[in-house]
Short mmCIF file of C-alpha atoms in Angstrom, two decimals:
data_model
loop_
_atom_site.label_atom_id
_atom_site.label_comp_id
_atom_site.label_asym_id
_atom_site.label_seq_id
_atom_site.Cartn_x
_atom_site.Cartn_y
_atom_site.Cartn_z
CA MET M 1201 2.14 -3.54 27.48
CA ALA M 1202 -1.48 -4.65 27.54
CA ASP M 1203 -3.21 -7.04 25.18
CA ASP M 1204 -6.75 -5.72 25.08
CA LYS M 1205 -7.67 -7.90 22.08
CA PRO M 1206 -10.43 -5.58 20.80
CA LYS M 1207 -13.22 -7.08 18.78
CA MET M 1208 -12.84 -6.22 15.12
CA GLN M 1209 -15.63 -5.05 12.87
CA ARG M 1210 -14.46 -6.94 9.81
CA ILE M 1211 -15.10 -5.73 6.31
CA GLU M 1212 -17.33 -8.24 4.56
CA GLY M 1213 -15.23 -10.95 2.95
CA HIS M 1214 -12.14 -10.40 5.10
CA LYS M 1215 -11.99 -13.70 6.98
CA GLU M 1216 -8.44 -14.77 6.26
CA GLU M 1217 -6.04 -15.43 9.11
CA ARG M 1218 -4.15 -12.21 8.44
CA PHE M 1219 -7.20 -10.13 9.43
CA LEU M 1220 -8.03 -11.70 12.78
CA GLY M 1221 -9.10 -9.20 15.39
CA SER M 1222 -6.85 -10.89 17.92
CA ASP M 1223 -3.87 -9.59 15.91
CA VAL M 1224 -4.78 -5.97 16.69
CA PHE M 1225 -3.50 -4.58 19.98
CA SER M 1226 -4.11 -1.37 21.88
CA SER M 1227 -2.41 0.04 24.94
CA ASP M 1228 -2.32 3.26 26.94
CA SER M 1229 1.19 2.51 28.19
CA ARG M 1230 3.76 4.91 26.67
CA ASN M 1231 7.55 4.68 26.61
CA LEU M 1232 8.23 8.42 26.43
CA PRO M 1233 6.70 11.34 28.35
CA PRO M 1234 4.83 14.02 26.38
CA PRO M 1235 6.91 16.94 25.04
CA ASN M 1236 7.14 20.01 27.27
CA GLY M 1237 7.06 22.72 24.59
CA SER M 1238 4.72 25.70 24.71
CA GLY M 1239 4.32 29.01 22.95
CA THR M 1240 5.50 29.80 19.42
CA VAL M 1241 8.53 31.09 17.51
CA ARG M 1242 8.51 33.02 14.24
CA GLU M 1243 10.36 31.58 11.26
CA ASP M 1244 12.06 34.15 9.08
CA ALA M 1245 10.64 34.68 5.59
CA ARG M 1246 13.21 34.15 2.83
CA ASP M 1247 13.57 33.56 -0.87
CA ILE M 1248 14.50 30.01 -1.86
CA ASP M 1249 16.11 28.69 -5.02
CA ILE M 1250 14.17 26.78 -7.64
CA TYR M 1251 15.74 23.33 -7.95
CA HIS M 1252 13.97 22.15 -11.10
CA LYS M 1253 11.02 22.85 -13.43
CA CYS M 1254 9.04 20.03 -15.04
CA ASP M 1255 5.69 19.04 -16.47
CA VAL M 1256 4.73 16.65 -13.67
CA ALA M 1257 6.03 16.56 -10.11
CA VAL M 1258 5.37 13.32 -8.24
CA ILE M 1259 5.60 13.64 -4.47
CA GLY M 1260 6.38 10.27 -2.90
CA GLY M 1261 8.07 7.24 -4.44
CA GLY M 1262 5.92 4.42 -3.10
CA PRO M 1263 4.00 2.02 -5.36
CA ALA M 1264 1.57 4.73 -6.49
CA GLY M 1265 4.33 7.29 -7.02
CA CYS M 1266 6.46 4.91 -9.06
CA ALA M 1267 3.49 3.97 -11.26
CA ALA M 1268 2.52 7.63 -11.65
CA ALA M 1269 6.01 8.78 -12.60
CA TRP M 1270 6.51 5.91 -15.05
CA ALA M 1271 3.11 6.37 -16.67
CA ALA M 1272 3.48 10.15 -17.00
CA ALA M 1273 6.94 9.80 -18.54
CA LYS M 1274 5.73 7.06 -20.90
CA ALA M 1275 2.94 9.43 -21.94
CA GLY M 1276 5.54 12.02 -22.94
CA ALA M 1277 5.81 14.25 -19.87
CA ASP M 1278 8.98 15.62 -18.27
CA VAL M 1279 8.72 14.09 -14.78
CA CYS M 1280 10.51 14.64 -11.48
CA LEU M 1281 9.87 12.42 -8.45
CA LEU M 1282 10.71 13.43 -4.87
CA GLU M 1283 11.31 10.63 -2.36
CA ARG M 1284 12.25 11.18 1.29
CA TYR M 1285 14.01 7.80 1.72
CA ASN M 1286 16.94 6.26 -0.16
CA CYS M 1287 14.92 3.87 -2.32
CA LEU M 1288 11.71 3.51 -4.29
CA GLY M 1289 8.79 1.24 -3.51
CA GLY M 1290 7.53 2.70 -0.25
CA LEU M 1291 5.96 0.13 2.03
CA SER M 1292 6.52 -2.66 -0.50
CA THR M 1293 10.29 -2.25 -0.04
CA GLY M 1294 11.24 0.02 2.86
CA GLY M 1295 8.23 -1.21 4.81
CA LEU M 1296 8.94 -4.89 3.98
CA VAL M 1297 5.32 -5.37 2.85
CA MET M 1298 6.69 -7.69 0.18
CA TRP M 1299 3.48 -9.69 0.00
CA ILE M 1300 1.58 -8.15 -2.92
CA ASP M 1301 -2.19 -8.45 -2.59
CA ARG M 1302 -4.53 -9.98 -5.17
CA MET M 1303 -4.38 -8.86 -8.81
CA THR M 1304 -6.83 -11.44 -10.17
CA ASP M 1305 -10.59 -11.73 -9.96
CA TRP M 1306 -12.27 -14.80 -8.50
CA GLN M 1307 -12.13 -16.59 -11.85
CA GLY M 1308 -8.37 -16.10 -12.13
CA ASN M 1309 -8.47 -13.25 -14.67
CA HIS M 1310 -5.61 -10.77 -14.36
CA VAL M 1311 -7.41 -7.44 -13.77
CA ILE M 1312 -4.65 -5.25 -12.30
CA GLN M 1313 -2.03 -5.04 -15.03
CA GLY M 1314 -0.29 -2.04 -16.62
CA TYR M 1315 2.60 -0.92 -14.46
CA ALA M 1316 1.94 -3.81 -12.07
CA ARG M 1317 2.42 -6.44 -14.76
CA HIS M 1318 5.42 -4.72 -16.35
CA PHE M 1319 7.00 -4.48 -12.90
CA ILE M 1320 6.52 -8.12 -11.89
CA ASP M 1321 7.43 -9.47 -15.34
CA ARG M 1322 10.82 -7.73 -14.97
CA MET M 1323 11.54 -9.31 -11.60
CA PRO M 1324 14.07 -12.17 -11.60
CA PRO M 1325 12.42 -15.59 -11.14
CA GLU M 1326 14.26 -16.21 -7.88
CA GLY M 1327 12.76 -12.99 -6.49
CA VAL M 1328 9.13 -14.04 -7.02
CA ALA M 1329 7.19 -16.62 -4.99
CA GLY M 1330 3.65 -17.44 -6.02
CA PRO M 1331 1.40 -19.89 -7.87
CA PRO M 1332 1.90 -20.67 -11.57
CA ARG M 1333 -0.41 -18.99 -14.06
CA GLU M 1334 -2.37 -22.18 -14.72
CA ASP M 1335 -3.44 -22.32 -11.05
CA TRP M 1336 -4.95 -18.82 -10.88
CA GLY M 1337 -8.64 -19.16 -10.12
CA SER M 1338 -8.34 -22.81 -9.12
CA ALA M 1339 -10.69 -24.05 -6.40
CA ASP M 1340 -8.87 -27.36 -6.07
CA PRO M 1341 -8.76 -28.01 -2.30
CA VAL M 1342 -5.17 -29.26 -2.36
CA LYS M 1343 -3.87 -26.27 -4.34
CA ALA M 1344 -5.95 -23.79 -2.37
CA GLY M 1345 -4.79 -25.35 0.89
CA TYR M 1346 -1.14 -25.14 -0.12
CA TRP M 1347 -1.27 -21.57 -1.41
CA GLY M 1348 -3.58 -20.44 1.36
CA GLN M 1349 -0.76 -21.05 3.82
CA ARG M 1350 1.43 -18.91 1.55
CA THR M 1351 -0.84 -15.84 1.45
CA THR M 1352 -2.08 -16.32 -2.10
CA ALA M 1353 -5.37 -18.24 -1.86
CA PHE M 1354 -8.54 -16.86 -0.30
CA HIS M 1355 -12.06 -18.22 0.10
CA GLY M 1356 -10.69 -21.51 -1.23
CA ILE M 1357 -9.55 -19.95 -4.55
CA VAL M 1358 -5.95 -19.55 -5.72
CA GLN M 1359 -5.07 -15.95 -6.61
CA TRP M 1360 -2.16 -14.08 -8.17
CA ALA M 1361 -0.78 -12.46 -5.02
CA PRO M 1362 2.98 -13.08 -5.10
CA THR M 1363 5.66 -12.33 -2.53
CA LEU M 1364 8.62 -10.41 -3.97
CA ASP M 1365 12.23 -9.81 -2.94
CA PRO M 1366 12.23 -6.25 -1.53
CA GLU M 1367 15.81 -5.46 -2.55
CA ARG M 1368 15.16 -6.48 -6.15
CA MET M 1369 11.97 -4.42 -6.06
CA LYS M 1370 13.97 -1.34 -5.10
CA LEU M 1371 16.26 -1.80 -8.07
CA ASN M 1372 13.40 -2.71 -10.41
CA ASN M 1373 11.44 0.44 -9.57
CA GLN M 1374 14.53 2.57 -9.96
CA GLU M 1375 15.54 1.15 -13.33
CA MET M 1376 12.01 1.31 -14.77
CA LEU M 1377 11.78 5.01 -13.91
CA LEU M 1378 15.25 5.87 -15.15
CA GLU M 1379 14.63 4.05 -18.42
CA ALA M 1380 11.40 6.03 -18.83
CA GLY M 1381 13.32 9.29 -18.34
CA VAL M 1382 12.12 10.20 -14.83
CA ARG M 1383 14.32 12.50 -12.75
CA ILE M 1384 14.57 10.86 -9.29
CA VAL M 1385 15.48 12.90 -6.20
CA PHE M 1386 16.19 10.80 -3.12
CA HIS M 1387 16.59 12.14 0.43
CA ALA M 1388 14.15 14.96 -0.34
CA TRP M 1389 11.26 15.60 2.03
CA ALA M 1390 8.42 17.62 0.50
CA ALA M 1391 7.47 20.12 3.21
CA ARG M 1392 4.52 21.93 1.65
CA PRO M 1393 2.82 22.53 -1.69
CA LEU M 1394 3.13 25.74 -3.63
CA VAL M 1395 -0.38 27.03 -4.34
CA GLU M 1396 -1.40 30.13 -6.28
CA ASP M 1397 -5.00 31.19 -6.94
CA GLY M 1398 -6.33 27.74 -5.96
CA LYS M 1399 -3.90 25.86 -8.20
CA ALA M 1400 -0.92 23.73 -7.17
CA LYS M 1401 2.28 24.95 -8.83
CA GLY M 1402 4.87 22.66 -7.24
CA ALA M 1403 6.31 21.87 -3.84
CA ILE M 1404 8.88 23.11 -1.33
CA PHE M 1405 11.25 20.36 -0.21
CA GLU M 1406 14.04 20.02 2.33
CA SER M 1407 17.28 18.14 1.76
CA LYS M 1408 20.93 18.31 2.81
CA MET M 1409 21.20 21.20 0.32
CA GLY M 1410 18.63 23.14 2.34
CA ARG M 1411 15.22 24.34 1.23
CA HIS M 1412 14.34 24.34 -2.49
CA ALA M 1413 11.34 24.58 -4.80
CA LEU M 1414 10.24 22.10 -7.45
CA MET M 1415 7.97 23.75 -10.02
CA ALA M 1416 5.50 21.80 -12.15
CA LYS M 1417 2.48 22.17 -14.38
CA VAL M 1418 0.76 19.36 -12.47
CA VAL M 1419 1.50 17.89 -9.04
CA ILE M 1420 0.66 14.29 -8.11
CA ASP M 1421 0.30 13.60 -4.39
CA THR M 1422 1.41 10.03 -3.74
CA THR M 1423 2.61 10.62 -0.18
CA GLY M 1424 0.15 8.00 1.11
CA ASP M 1425 -1.10 10.43 3.75
CA GLY M 1426 -2.31 13.23 1.50
CA ASP M 1427 0.30 15.62 2.86
CA MET M 1428 0.28 17.82 -0.24
CA PHE M 1429 -3.45 18.10 -0.84
CA ALA M 1430 -4.22 18.54 2.87
CA ARG M 1431 -1.65 21.31 3.27
CA ALA M 1432 -2.95 22.91 0.08
CA GLY M 1433 -6.38 23.19 1.68
CA ALA M 1434 -8.19 20.43 -0.21
CA GLU M 1435 -11.04 18.71 1.58
CA TYR M 1436 -10.42 15.24 3.00
CA GLU M 1437 -11.99 12.58 5.20
CA ASP M 1438 -10.45 10.60 8.04
CA ASP M 1439 -13.30 8.50 9.45
CA ILE M 1440 -12.51 4.85 10.18
CA GLU M 1441 -14.23 1.60 11.05
CA GLU M 1442 -13.62 1.32 14.81
CA GLY M 1443 -11.72 -1.84 15.70
CA ASP M 1444 -10.80 -2.48 12.06
CA VAL M 1445 -7.29 -3.59 11.21
CA HIS M 1446 -7.06 -1.04 8.43
CA HIS M 1447 -6.22 1.95 10.59
CA SER M 1448 -3.63 0.23 12.80
CA MET M 1449 0.15 0.70 12.50
CA ASN M 1450 3.16 -1.57 12.69
CA THR M 1451 6.81 -1.91 11.77
CA GLY M 1452 7.71 -5.09 9.93
CA TRP M 1453 10.82 -7.23 10.13
CA VAL M 1454 12.32 -10.39 8.66
CA LEU M 1455 14.09 -13.25 10.42
CA GLY M 1456 16.61 -15.53 8.71
CA GLY M 1457 17.81 -19.09 9.18
CA VAL M 1458 14.32 -20.63 9.34
CA ASP M 1459 12.53 -23.54 7.70
CA MET M 1460 9.14 -22.10 6.75
CA ASP M 1461 7.89 -25.32 5.14
CA ARG M 1462 8.47 -27.14 8.43
CA TRP M 1463 6.75 -24.36 10.39
CA ILE M 1464 3.71 -24.42 8.08
CA ASP M 1465 3.47 -28.22 8.26
CA TRP M 1466 3.55 -28.09 12.05
CA LYS M 1467 0.93 -25.36 12.47
CA VAL M 1468 -1.45 -27.02 9.98
CA HIS M 1469 -1.24 -30.46 11.59
CA HIS M 1470 -1.06 -29.40 15.24
CA PRO M 1471 -3.78 -26.77 15.75
CA ASP M 1472 -4.10 -27.40 19.49
CA GLU M 1473 -0.37 -26.94 20.00
CA LEU M 1474 -0.51 -23.81 17.83
CA ARG M 1475 -3.21 -22.33 20.08
CA GLN M 1476 -1.09 -23.03 23.16
CA PHE M 1477 1.91 -21.53 21.40
CA MET M 1478 -0.05 -18.35 20.60
CA GLU M 1479 -1.32 -18.04 24.15
CA ARG M 1480 2.18 -18.43 25.53
CA GLY M 1481 3.51 -15.83 23.11
CA ARG M 1482 0.91 -13.29 24.17
CA GLU M 1483 1.61 -14.01 27.83
CA GLU M 1484 5.36 -13.49 27.42
CA LEU M 1485 5.44 -10.64 24.86
CA GLY M 1486 2.03 -8.95 25.14
CA TYR M 1487 1.90 -8.06 21.46
CA PHE M 1488 2.38 -11.20 19.40
CA GLN M 1489 2.23 -12.34 15.79
CA THR M 1490 3.04 -15.45 13.77
CA PRO M 1491 5.07 -15.20 10.55
CA TYR M 1492 4.19 -15.07 6.87
CA VAL M 1493 6.17 -16.59 4.05
CA SER M 1494 8.67 -14.45 2.16
CA TRP M 1495 10.19 -14.90 -1.29
CA ARG M 1496 12.53 -17.56 0.20
CA PRO M 1497 11.75 -20.57 2.41
CA ASP M 1498 14.59 -19.69 4.80
CA ILE M 1499 13.34 -16.16 5.56
CA ALA M 1500 10.24 -15.43 7.63
CA LEU M 1501 8.25 -12.20 7.31
CA PHE M 1502 6.66 -10.55 10.34
CA LEU M 1503 4.56 -7.51 9.48
CA GLY M 1504 4.67 -6.62 13.16
CA PRO M 1505 1.80 -6.73 15.67
CA ARG M 1506 -0.82 -4.23 14.52
CA GLN M 1507 -1.20 -1.45 17.07
CA SER M 1508 -4.37 0.64 17.26
CA GLY M 1509 -5.18 3.92 18.93
CA LEU M 1510 -2.11 5.67 17.47
CA SER M 1511 -1.89 8.24 14.68
CA ALA M 1512 0.58 8.24 11.79
CA LEU M 1513 0.22 12.03 11.74
CA ASP M 1514 1.59 12.37 15.28
CA VAL M 1515 5.37 12.14 15.63
CA ASP M 1516 5.14 10.87 19.22
CA ASP M 1517 2.76 8.10 18.19
CA GLN M 1518 5.05 7.15 15.32
CA THR M 1519 7.98 7.01 17.71
CA GLU M 1520 6.00 4.85 20.13
CA VAL M 1521 5.26 2.26 17.43
CA GLU M 1522 8.93 2.12 16.45
CA ILE M 1523 10.14 1.67 20.04
CA ARG M 1524 7.69 -1.15 20.66
CA SER M 1525 8.34 -2.83 17.31
CA HIS M 1526 12.13 -2.97 17.62
CA ARG M 1527 11.78 -4.55 21.07
CA LEU M 1528 9.22 -6.98 19.70
CA MET M 1529 11.50 -8.03 16.86
CA GLU M 1530 14.12 -9.25 19.30
CA GLY M 1531 11.48 -10.73 21.60
CA HIS M 1532 9.88 -12.69 18.77
CA CYS M 1533 13.25 -13.90 17.53
CA GLN M 1534 14.16 -15.33 20.92
CA PHE M 1535 10.69 -16.75 21.60
CA PHE M 1536 10.51 -18.52 18.23
CA ARG M 1537 14.03 -19.88 18.62
CA ARG M 1538 13.01 -21.50 21.92
CA HIS M 1539 9.57 -22.77 21.01
CA ALA M 1540 8.79 -22.87 17.25
CA PRO M 1541 9.52 -25.83 14.94
CA GLY M 1542 11.68 -24.66 12.05
CA PHE M 1543 13.05 -21.70 14.00
CA GLU M 1544 15.81 -23.41 15.99
CA ASN M 1545 18.55 -21.47 14.15
CA VAL M 1546 16.67 -18.22 13.58
CA TYR M 1547 18.39 -14.83 13.69
CA SER M 1548 17.32 -11.21 13.26
CA LEU M 1549 17.93 -10.16 9.67
CA GLN M 1550 16.34 -6.76 9.04
CA SER M 1551 13.73 -4.39 10.40
CA ALA M 1552 11.73 -2.11 8.09
CA SER M 1553 13.07 1.39 7.54
CA GLN M 1554 9.53 2.69 7.04
CA LEU M 1555 6.62 2.64 9.43
CA GLY M 1556 3.70 0.46 8.38
CA VAL M 1557 0.84 2.94 7.96
CA ARG M 1558 -2.56 1.94 6.62
CA HIS M 1559 -4.72 5.03 6.96
CA THR M 1560 -4.52 8.72 7.77
CA ARG M 1561 -6.44 10.91 5.29
CA ARG M 1562 -8.59 10.22 2.22
CA LEU M 1563 -9.22 12.81 -0.45
CA ALA M 1564 -12.70 14.25 -0.79
CA GLY M 1565 -12.84 13.96 -4.55
CA VAL M 1566 -15.31 14.76 -7.29
CA GLY M 1567 -15.97 11.00 -7.36
CA LYS M 1568 -15.63 8.21 -4.82
CA VAL M 1569 -15.19 4.45 -4.54
CA LEU M 1570 -18.19 3.37 -2.48
CA ARG M 1571 -19.22 0.25 -0.59
CA SER M 1572 -22.69 0.63 -2.08
CA HIS M 1573 -21.21 0.05 -5.57
CA TRP M 1574 -19.49 -3.26 -4.78
CA ALA M 1575 -22.40 -5.37 -5.96
CA GLU M 1576 -22.76 -3.50 -9.26
CA SER M 1577 -21.32 -5.21 -12.33
CA ASP M 1578 -21.46 -2.14 -14.60
CA PRO M 1579 -18.37 0.07 -14.98
CA LEU M 1580 -18.32 3.67 -13.82
CA PRO M 1581 -18.74 6.26 -16.60
CA ASP M 1582 -15.26 7.65 -15.83
CA GLU M 1583 -13.51 4.32 -15.23
CA ILE M 1584 -9.70 4.36 -15.19
CA GLY M 1585 -9.09 1.00 -13.54
CA VAL M 1586 -10.55 -2.31 -12.39
CA SER M 1587 -9.88 -3.82 -8.96
CA PRO M 1588 -10.58 -7.31 -7.64
CA SER M 1589 -13.40 -7.43 -5.13
CA LEU M 1590 -13.11 -8.63 -1.54
CA SER M 1591 -15.30 -11.69 -1.90
CA PRO M 1592 -16.54 -14.08 -4.63
CA LYS M 1593 -20.04 -12.74 -3.99
CA PHE M 1594 -19.02 -9.42 -5.59
CA PRO M 1595 -17.95 -8.65 -9.17
CA VAL M 1596 -14.83 -6.64 -9.91
CA VAL M 1597 -14.84 -3.02 -8.72
CA SER M 1598 -14.72 -0.17 -11.23
CA VAL M 1599 -12.53 2.77 -10.16
CA GLY M 1600 -13.36 6.22 -11.52
CA TYR M 1601 -11.11 9.15 -12.44
CA GLY M 1602 -13.11 11.36 -10.09
CA SER M 1603 -11.62 9.52 -7.11
CA LEU M 1604 -8.23 11.04 -8.05
CA VAL M 1605 -9.46 14.63 -8.52
CA PRO M 1606 -9.94 17.12 -5.64
CA ARG M 1607 -13.31 18.85 -5.49
CA THR M 1608 -11.89 22.36 -5.80
CA LEU M 1609 -8.08 22.35 -5.81
CA ASP M 1610 -6.63 22.55 -9.33
CA GLY M 1611 -3.23 21.50 -10.66
CA LEU M 1612 -3.15 18.35 -8.54
CA LEU M 1613 -4.12 14.68 -8.74
CA VAL M 1614 -3.74 11.90 -6.19
CA GLY M 1615 -2.84 8.24 -6.39
CA GLY M 1616 -2.46 5.55 -3.76
CA ARG M 1617 -4.06 4.76 -0.44
CA HIS M 1618 -5.46 8.28 0.08
CA ILE M 1619 -7.71 8.41 -3.00
CA SER M 1620 -11.37 9.35 -2.55
CA CYS M 1621 -13.24 6.34 -1.13
CA ASP M 1622 -15.35 5.43 1.87
CA ALA M 1623 -13.90 3.77 4.96
CA ASN M 1624 -14.98 0.28 3.89
CA SER M 1625 -13.58 0.52 0.37
CA HIS M 1626 -10.32 1.85 1.74
CA GLY M 1627 -9.68 -1.64 3.14
CA PHE M 1628 -8.70 -2.86 -0.34
CA MET M 1629 -8.03 0.39 -2.25
CA ARG M 1630 -5.00 0.96 0.02
CA GLU M 1631 -3.29 -2.27 -1.09
CA ILE M 1632 -0.16 -2.20 -3.27
CA PRO M 1633 -1.78 -3.37 -6.56
CA GLN M 1634 -4.56 -0.79 -6.20
CA CYS M 1635 -1.90 1.85 -5.54
CA TRP M 1636 -0.19 0.83 -8.78
CA LEU M 1637 -3.57 1.09 -10.54
CA THR M 1638 -4.53 4.57 -9.28
CA GLY M 1639 -0.97 5.88 -9.51
CA GLN M 1640 -0.70 4.89 -13.17
CA ALA M 1641 -4.02 6.57 -13.97
CA ALA M 1642 -2.97 9.74 -12.15
CA GLY M 1643 0.30 9.78 -14.10
CA VAL M 1644 -1.49 9.55 -17.44
CA GLY M 1645 -4.06 12.18 -16.44
CA ALA M 1646 -1.31 14.55 -15.29
CA ALA M 1647 0.74 14.08 -18.47
CA LEU M 1648 -2.25 14.82 -20.70
CA ALA M 1649 -3.22 17.87 -18.62
CA ALA M 1650 0.32 19.26 -18.81
CA ASP M 1651 0.55 18.64 -22.55
CA GLN M 1652 -2.83 20.21 -23.30
CA GLY M 1653 -2.43 23.12 -20.91
CA VAL M 1654 -5.66 22.30 -19.07
CA GLN M 1655 -6.57 21.42 -15.52
CA PRO M 1656 -6.50 17.70 -14.59
CA ARG M 1657 -10.27 17.75 -14.05
CA GLU M 1658 -10.75 18.88 -17.66
CA VAL M 1659 -8.88 15.99 -19.30
CA ASP M 1660 -11.00 13.73 -21.51
CA VAL M 1661 -11.35 10.41 -19.69
CA ASP M 1662 -11.52 8.56 -22.99
CA ALA M 1663 -8.06 9.95 -23.80
CA ILE M 1664 -6.77 8.70 -20.45
CA ARG M 1665 -8.26 5.27 -21.09
CA LYS M 1666 -6.65 5.11 -24.53
CA VAL M 1667 -3.18 5.78 -23.11
CA LEU M 1668 -3.75 3.38 -20.22
CA ARG M 1669 -4.61 0.62 -22.70
CA GLN M 1670 -1.43 1.41 -24.62
CA GLN M 1671 0.46 0.97 -21.34
CA GLY M 1672 -1.13 -2.45 -20.76
CA ALA M 1673 -3.86 -1.58 -18.25
CA HIS M 1674 -7.00 -3.71 -18.02
CA LEU M 1675 -10.31 -1.84 -18.40
CA HIS M 1676 -13.93 -2.62 -19.14
CA ASP M 1677 -15.04 -2.42 -22.75
CA ASP M 1678 -15.32 1.16 -24.06
CA ASP M 1679 -18.88 0.55 -25.28
CA ALA M 1680 -19.95 -0.50 -21.79
CA VAL M 1681 -18.46 2.67 -20.30
CA ALA M 1682 -20.11 4.81 -22.99
CA ALA M 1683 -23.44 3.12 -22.28
CA MET M 1684 -23.13 3.98 -18.60
CA ARG M 1685 -22.46 7.62 -19.46
CA HIS M 1686 -25.53 7.68 -21.62
CA SER M 1687 -27.76 5.95 -19.06
CA GLU M 1688 -26.62 8.26 -16.27
CA SER M 1689 -26.52 11.34 -18.52
CA VAL M 1690 -22.90 11.88 -17.60
CA PRO M 1691 -20.99 13.47 -20.51
CA ALA M 1692 -17.39 12.49 -21.25
CA GLN M 1693 -15.06 14.95 -19.58
#
């Protein structure tokens, strides 16, 4: 395994330790030979049974899918969610990405709320690690220094970016959806969308029962990779920033029996020794990463060395990442036990059941989140959410409904990391809070479309905003949005 340490073209504002280019590794060395198949076989055509009919079908139970299903059900829709794994939460749970990115602006205002806030407020106190409310937005050097080592202070400012217990998140997602009346189907892999006359009608899925159809008035693609809209023929983009961390892959793991406070104290006060430690780790293991805090001081989180040059749409590449990562988990455990303060009694606790994927496809929507808009303080005329920006030099970022709507395909909306945005904006729009934000908006839009018997693109954005406010979402003032429509001559949809 080679450590090529490619230079990273960092997105402006991303200068935290977690985004160092030296944490991204590439290698041409493969553990398995290429497959030897050639030619084709013909699959028999057959009729399949309809499993269920509903107003809104949500495909994928990650953060965006959970928010979409909950929001649609809360808005009065009959909702069914298909999830290929045995739990909800996607990468936040099965992927062990338990560190939830920033939900506050640089002044400490809570701008990603709605489903996100309901979800975290329901978590048990012992399952949440993060700064108290009174510290959000603080630039106090002592507080920022402390929380900066615990992944919740950036650019010297304390943020609301907690770390959550993944097992309690699984249960929390599940119970919120069941209470809202969502029909959950685990162990169901959506194979392809059902499309008729340019309109999505549902999805074909595989399970232990065989092949079945789920029929719906509106489909929400929250697969994370755009599997449904891509297979339905919708346009998409897949360009990336070369050398950027945001298109790399990894498999995370957690180690138990550690003293993270001791580890943090050592690395902060012994930077020269830390550099030597890192060099030795790379020499011995090739791919190497230091840990993050978890929701407990005796459990260390490793998101896994980020590996570039591999595709999450290629099964052999996915397999390669898994093989490397499981070896690296054991290698890191042994290396840290021998050399790292606070890790003398460490043991392997759990590896992620889901591959850590950041980027595959992005929808080509009727609207788009653009890098050129970051500096603008005015809301978009079709705003359905507000995201924190990457740096204090930028205001909050307005997210438009058009970023969830395909250019031509009807009957379908998207939510999550594959919404319509440029490669730079994807660096933060893929994060878990932003997935909650766009998923919730897609759920409301789908519920209103199903109820009114119209296409998702025809739903009045003001009606979506009204329901989102009722569900606790944070939005810019309605008058400001109306003024933008008037100034840009963009009528309300």
